Amino acid sequence: MKEGYVLKSSRKPDAEALDKINRYTRREFSADEIYTFSVVLCDNEIDRDQERFTEGALQELAGLFLGKTGIFNHSMQTQNQTARIYDCAVERDGTRLTKEREPYCRLVAQAYLPKSEKNRDFILELDSGIKKEVSVGCAVGKVTCSICGADLKNGGCAHVKGKSYGGKICCAVLSEPTDAYEWSFVAVPAQRGAGVIKNFSTGAAGNAENLEKMLAQADGEITLSREQGHQLLKRLENLKSEAECGRLYRGELENSFVKYAGIAQPGIPAETAAHVAAGMNVEDLKCFEKAYRQKAGELLPLTPQLAGAHKTESSGLNAEFKI
């Protein structure tokens, strides 16, 4: 997970910036109608997950993040959209080195939002530094071991992330990004500087619906964090439980179909009715079961098992029909 934070805000866009902004608007906006700010999306430093982007990956992400919307806590809902990136570039600091002794680089974006009554409080939070940390969602095509270069997406190696080998820290090197999805304002960033979530992130813990949406939007291979993997496993367990309940319900429905079909249409063998029931979808099965149950009730009036026995006038015997 990578670093992200707001750099500067409350800047009036110049003519060049305004031209870039208006490429994303439906009408021409003036500089007085627009609020802009700079934000560091991510960098090439090793993060808390012992992963890092290459400088080349940052360069590619600069193009992928153009036009991407800013949201809150990775909640992919329309009402959570806050700002949009209109410019993005990599800044290289030759005076600062990363833990891997490489020149420090960071991906800096320029974002805008309209000045409005609705955005007034949010702009105030930006200016005061309350809303500062951000996190991004993107996908990469290549993940390799920094020690031996092994492909960590297809097998891996014996090296352990976070451990030192010959004075070099082992980490996962992220390169060849394939897509950038969104960037979010978050309360607790993942990386030491602030926080950026690579690949797919659900934001709030346990929000499996957002994770499923991002998986559905993926175009190619993806990498999930440990937390995201746990969420998927939990979701699978819930689905297994629901599937078992569904199997039990269908089994009872098929048995009921066969039973009432045998009463409504005695000429149909039970084996044939069972075979037909097995090939139906649930909705059709429910429809036919209901129809056969009603027909069986007309042919053979049913009485509850706990109902009192009815004494016939002709024989004096207790007559009770149970299905």
PDB file of N, CA and C in Angstrom, residues 124-164:
ATOM      1  N   LEU A 124     -13.299  23.520   3.135  1.00  0.00           N
ATOM      2  CA  LEU A 124     -12.757  23.990   4.405  1.00  0.00           C
ATOM      3  C   LEU A 124     -11.905  22.906   5.069  1.00  0.00           C
ATOM      4  N   GLU A 125     -12.357  21.639   4.977  1.00  0.00           N
ATOM      5  CA  GLU A 125     -11.589  20.530   5.550  1.00  0.00           C
ATOM      6  C   GLU A 125     -10.283  20.316   4.802  1.00  0.00           C
ATOM      7  N   LEU A 126     -10.282  20.566   3.506  1.00  0.00           N
ATOM      8  CA  LEU A 126      -9.047  20.479   2.729  1.00  0.00           C
ATOM      9  C   LEU A 126      -8.072  21.578   3.146  1.00  0.00           C
ATOM     10  N   ASP A 127      -8.581  22.803   3.220  1.00  0.00           N
ATOM     11  CA  ASP A 127      -7.730  23.937   3.569  1.00  0.00           C
ATOM     12  C   ASP A 127      -7.153  23.807   4.973  1.00  0.00           C
ATOM     13  N   SER A 128      -7.916  23.230   5.884  1.00  0.00           N
ATOM     14  CA  SER A 128      -7.463  23.110   7.271  1.00  0.00           C
ATOM     15  C   SER A 128      -6.595  21.878   7.500  1.00  0.00           C
ATOM     16  N   GLY A 129      -6.470  21.023   6.491  1.00  0.00           N
ATOM     17  CA  GLY A 129      -5.638  19.827   6.637  1.00  0.00           C
ATOM     18  C   GLY A 129      -6.348  18.657   7.277  1.00  0.00           C
ATOM     19  N   ILE A 130      -7.656  18.775   7.520  1.00  0.00           N
ATOM     20  CA  ILE A 130      -8.408  17.654   8.103  1.00  0.00           C
ATOM     21  C   ILE A 130      -8.537  16.532   7.077  1.00  0.00           C
ATOM     22  N   LYS A 131      -8.953  16.883   5.866  1.00  0.00           N
ATOM     23  CA  LYS A 131      -8.984  15.901   4.777  1.00  0.00           C
ATOM     24  C   LYS A 131      -7.642  16.014   4.054  1.00  0.00           C
ATOM     25  N   LYS A 132      -6.798  15.017   4.263  1.00  0.00           N
ATOM     26  CA  LYS A 132      -5.458  15.082   3.687  1.00  0.00           C
ATOM     27  C   LYS A 132      -4.990  13.763   3.101  1.00  0.00           C
ATOM     28  N   GLU A 133      -5.159  12.666   3.848  1.00  0.00           N
ATOM     29  CA  GLU A 133      -4.648  11.373   3.414  1.00  0.00           C
ATOM     30  C   GLU A 133      -5.526  10.769   2.327  1.00  0.00           C
ATOM     31  N   VAL A 134      -4.876  10.167   1.358  1.00  0.00           N
ATOM     32  CA  VAL A 134      -5.612   9.516   0.274  1.00  0.00           C
ATOM     33  C   VAL A 134      -5.075   8.123   0.015  1.00  0.00           C
ATOM     34  N   SER A 135      -5.840   7.356  -0.743  1.00  0.00           N
ATOM     35  CA  SER A 135      -5.503   5.982  -1.089  1.00  0.00           C
ATOM     36  C   SER A 135      -6.000   5.730  -2.499  1.00  0.00           C
ATOM     37  N   VAL A 136      -5.244   4.975  -3.284  1.00  0.00           N
ATOM     38  CA  VAL A 136      -5.660   4.735  -4.669  1.00  0.00           C
ATOM     39  C   VAL A 136      -5.959   3.272  -4.926  1.00  0.00           C
ATOM     40  N   GLY A 137      -6.792   3.018  -5.926  1.00  0.00           N
ATOM     41  CA  GLY A 137      -7.099   1.661  -6.347  1.00  0.00           C
ATOM     42  C   GLY A 137      -6.661   1.461  -7.785  1.00  0.00           C
ATOM     43  N   CYS A 138      -5.773   0.512  -8.017  1.00  0.00           N
ATOM     44  CA  CYS A 138      -5.289   0.240  -9.376  1.00  0.00           C
ATOM     45  C   CYS A 138      -4.912  -1.236  -9.480  1.00  0.00           C
ATOM     46  N   ALA A 139      -4.554  -1.674 -10.671  1.00  0.00           N
ATOM     47  CA  ALA A 139      -4.154  -3.064 -10.892  1.00  0.00           C
ATOM     48  C   ALA A 139      -2.816  -3.092 -11.614  1.00  0.00           C
ATOM     49  N   VAL A 140      -1.985  -4.065 -11.280  1.00  0.00           N
ATOM     50  CA  VAL A 140      -0.685  -4.211 -11.930  1.00  0.00           C
ATOM     51  C   VAL A 140      -0.589  -5.583 -12.588  1.00  0.00           C
ATOM     52  N   GLY A 141       0.177  -5.653 -13.655  1.00  0.00           N
ATOM     53  CA  GLY A 141       0.304  -6.907 -14.388  1.00  0.00           C
ATOM     54  C   GLY A 141       1.474  -7.751 -13.953  1.00  0.00           C
ATOM     55  N   LYS A 142       2.417  -7.157 -13.206  1.00  0.00           N
ATOM     56  CA  LYS A 142       3.619  -7.889 -12.838  1.00  0.00           C
ATOM     57  C   LYS A 142       4.014  -7.603 -11.393  1.00  0.00           C
ATOM     58  N   VAL A 143       4.268  -8.671 -10.624  1.00  0.00           N
ATOM     59  CA  VAL A 143       4.727  -8.562  -9.232  1.00  0.00           C
ATOM     60  C   VAL A 143       5.913  -9.506  -9.071  1.00  0.00           C
ATOM     61  N   THR A 144       7.076  -8.965  -8.747  1.00  0.00           N
ATOM     62  CA  THR A 144       8.284  -9.786  -8.653  1.00  0.00           C
ATOM     63  C   THR A 144       8.995  -9.603  -7.325  1.00  0.00           C
ATOM     64  N   CYS A 145       9.810 -10.587  -6.961  1.00  0.00           N
ATOM     65  CA  CYS A 145      10.608 -10.526  -5.735  1.00  0.00           C
ATOM     66  C   CYS A 145      11.801  -9.603  -5.975  1.00  0.00           C
ATOM     67  N   SER A 146      12.045  -8.688  -5.032  1.00  0.00           N
ATOM     68  CA  SER A 146      13.149  -7.746  -5.184  1.00  0.00           C
ATOM     69  C   SER A 146      14.506  -8.415  -5.011  1.00  0.00           C
ATOM     70  N   ILE A 147      14.544  -9.625  -4.439  1.00  0.00           N
ATOM     71  CA  ILE A 147      15.812 -10.323  -4.201  1.00  0.00           C
ATOM     72  C   ILE A 147      16.213 -11.175  -5.395  1.00  0.00           C
ATOM     73  N   CYS A 148      15.287 -12.002  -5.884  1.00  0.00           N
ATOM     74  CA  CYS A 148      15.641 -12.943  -6.951  1.00  0.00           C
ATOM     75  C   CYS A 148      14.898 -12.712  -8.258  1.00  0.00           C
ATOM     76  N   GLY A 149      13.908 -11.807  -8.246  1.00  0.00           N
ATOM     77  CA  GLY A 149      13.159 -11.527  -9.460  1.00  0.00           C
ATOM     78  C   GLY A 149      12.080 -12.537  -9.785  1.00  0.00           C
ATOM     79  N   ALA A 150      11.771 -13.438  -8.854  1.00  0.00           N
ATOM     80  CA  ALA A 150      10.747 -14.461  -9.108  1.00  0.00           C
ATOM     81  C   ALA A 150       9.379 -13.823  -9.317  1.00  0.00           C
ATOM     82  N   ASP A 151       8.570 -14.469 -10.139  1.00  0.00           N
ATOM     83  CA  ASP A 151       7.215 -14.002 -10.414  1.00  0.00           C
ATOM     84  C   ASP A 151       6.315 -14.366  -9.233  1.00  0.00           C
ATOM     85  N   LEU A 152       5.902 -13.376  -8.444  1.00  0.00           N
ATOM     86  CA  LEU A 152       5.101 -13.631  -7.245  1.00  0.00           C
ATOM     87  C   LEU A 152       3.622 -13.813  -7.556  1.00  0.00           C
ATOM     88  N   LYS A 153       3.225 -13.544  -8.776  1.00  0.00           N
ATOM     89  CA  LYS A 153       1.831 -13.762  -9.144  1.00  0.00           C
ATOM     90  C   LYS A 153       1.594 -15.190  -9.620  1.00  0.00           C
ATOM     91  N   ASN A 154       2.672 -15.873  -9.970  1.00  0.00           N
ATOM     92  CA  ASN A 154       2.540 -17.242 -10.482  1.00  0.00           C
ATOM     93  C   ASN A 154       3.591 -18.151  -9.842  1.00  0.00           C
ATOM     94  N   GLY A 155       3.450 -18.377  -8.564  1.00  0.00           N
ATOM     95  CA  GLY A 155       4.350 -19.304  -7.879  1.00  0.00           C
ATOM     96  C   GLY A 155       5.051 -18.690  -6.691  1.00  0.00           C
ATOM     97  N   GLY A 156       5.965 -17.774  -6.923  1.00  0.00           N
ATOM     98  CA  GLY A 156       6.683 -17.158  -5.821  1.00  0.00           C
ATOM     99  C   GLY A 156       8.052 -17.771  -5.604  1.00  0.00           C
ATOM    100  N   CYS A 157       8.619 -17.505  -4.425  1.00  0.00           N
ATOM    101  CA  CYS A 157       9.951 -17.997  -4.102  1.00  0.00           C
ATOM    102  C   CYS A 157      10.057 -18.204  -2.598  1.00  0.00           C
ATOM    103  N   ALA A 158      11.274 -18.528  -2.133  1.00  0.00           N
ATOM    104  CA  ALA A 158      11.472 -18.815  -0.712  1.00  0.00           C
ATOM    105  C   ALA A 158      11.756 -17.561   0.112  1.00  0.00           C
ATOM    106  N   HIS A 159      11.969 -16.429  -0.537  1.00  0.00           N
ATOM    107  CA  HIS A 159      12.264 -15.203   0.191  1.00  0.00           C
ATOM    108  C   HIS A 159      11.020 -14.667   0.891  1.00  0.00           C
ATOM    109  N   VAL A 160      11.232 -14.048   2.060  1.00  0.00           N
ATOM    110  CA  VAL A 160      10.130 -13.539   2.876  1.00  0.00           C
ATOM    111  C   VAL A 160      10.135 -12.018   2.842  1.00  0.00           C
ATOM    112  N   LYS A 161       8.994 -11.446   2.488  1.00  0.00           N
ATOM    113  CA  LYS A 161       8.899  -9.994   2.426  1.00  0.00           C
ATOM    114  C   LYS A 161       9.160  -9.378   3.808  1.00  0.00           C
ATOM    115  N   GLY A 162       9.960  -8.345   3.818  1.00  0.00           N
ATOM    116  CA  GLY A 162      10.275  -7.656   5.069  1.00  0.00           C
ATOM    117  C   GLY A 162      11.585  -8.090   5.691  1.00  0.00           C
ATOM    118  N   LYS A 163      12.087  -9.253   5.279  1.00  0.00           N
ATOM    119  CA  LYS A 163      13.356  -9.738   5.807  1.00  0.00           C
ATOM    120  C   LYS A 163      14.513  -9.219   4.952  1.00  0.00           C
ATOM    121  N   SER A 164      15.681  -9.158   5.587  1.00  0.00           N
ATOM    122  CA  SER A 164      16.863  -8.635   4.902  1.00  0.00           C
ATOM    123  C   SER A 164      17.732  -9.787   4.406  1.00  0.00           C
TER     124      SER A 164
END
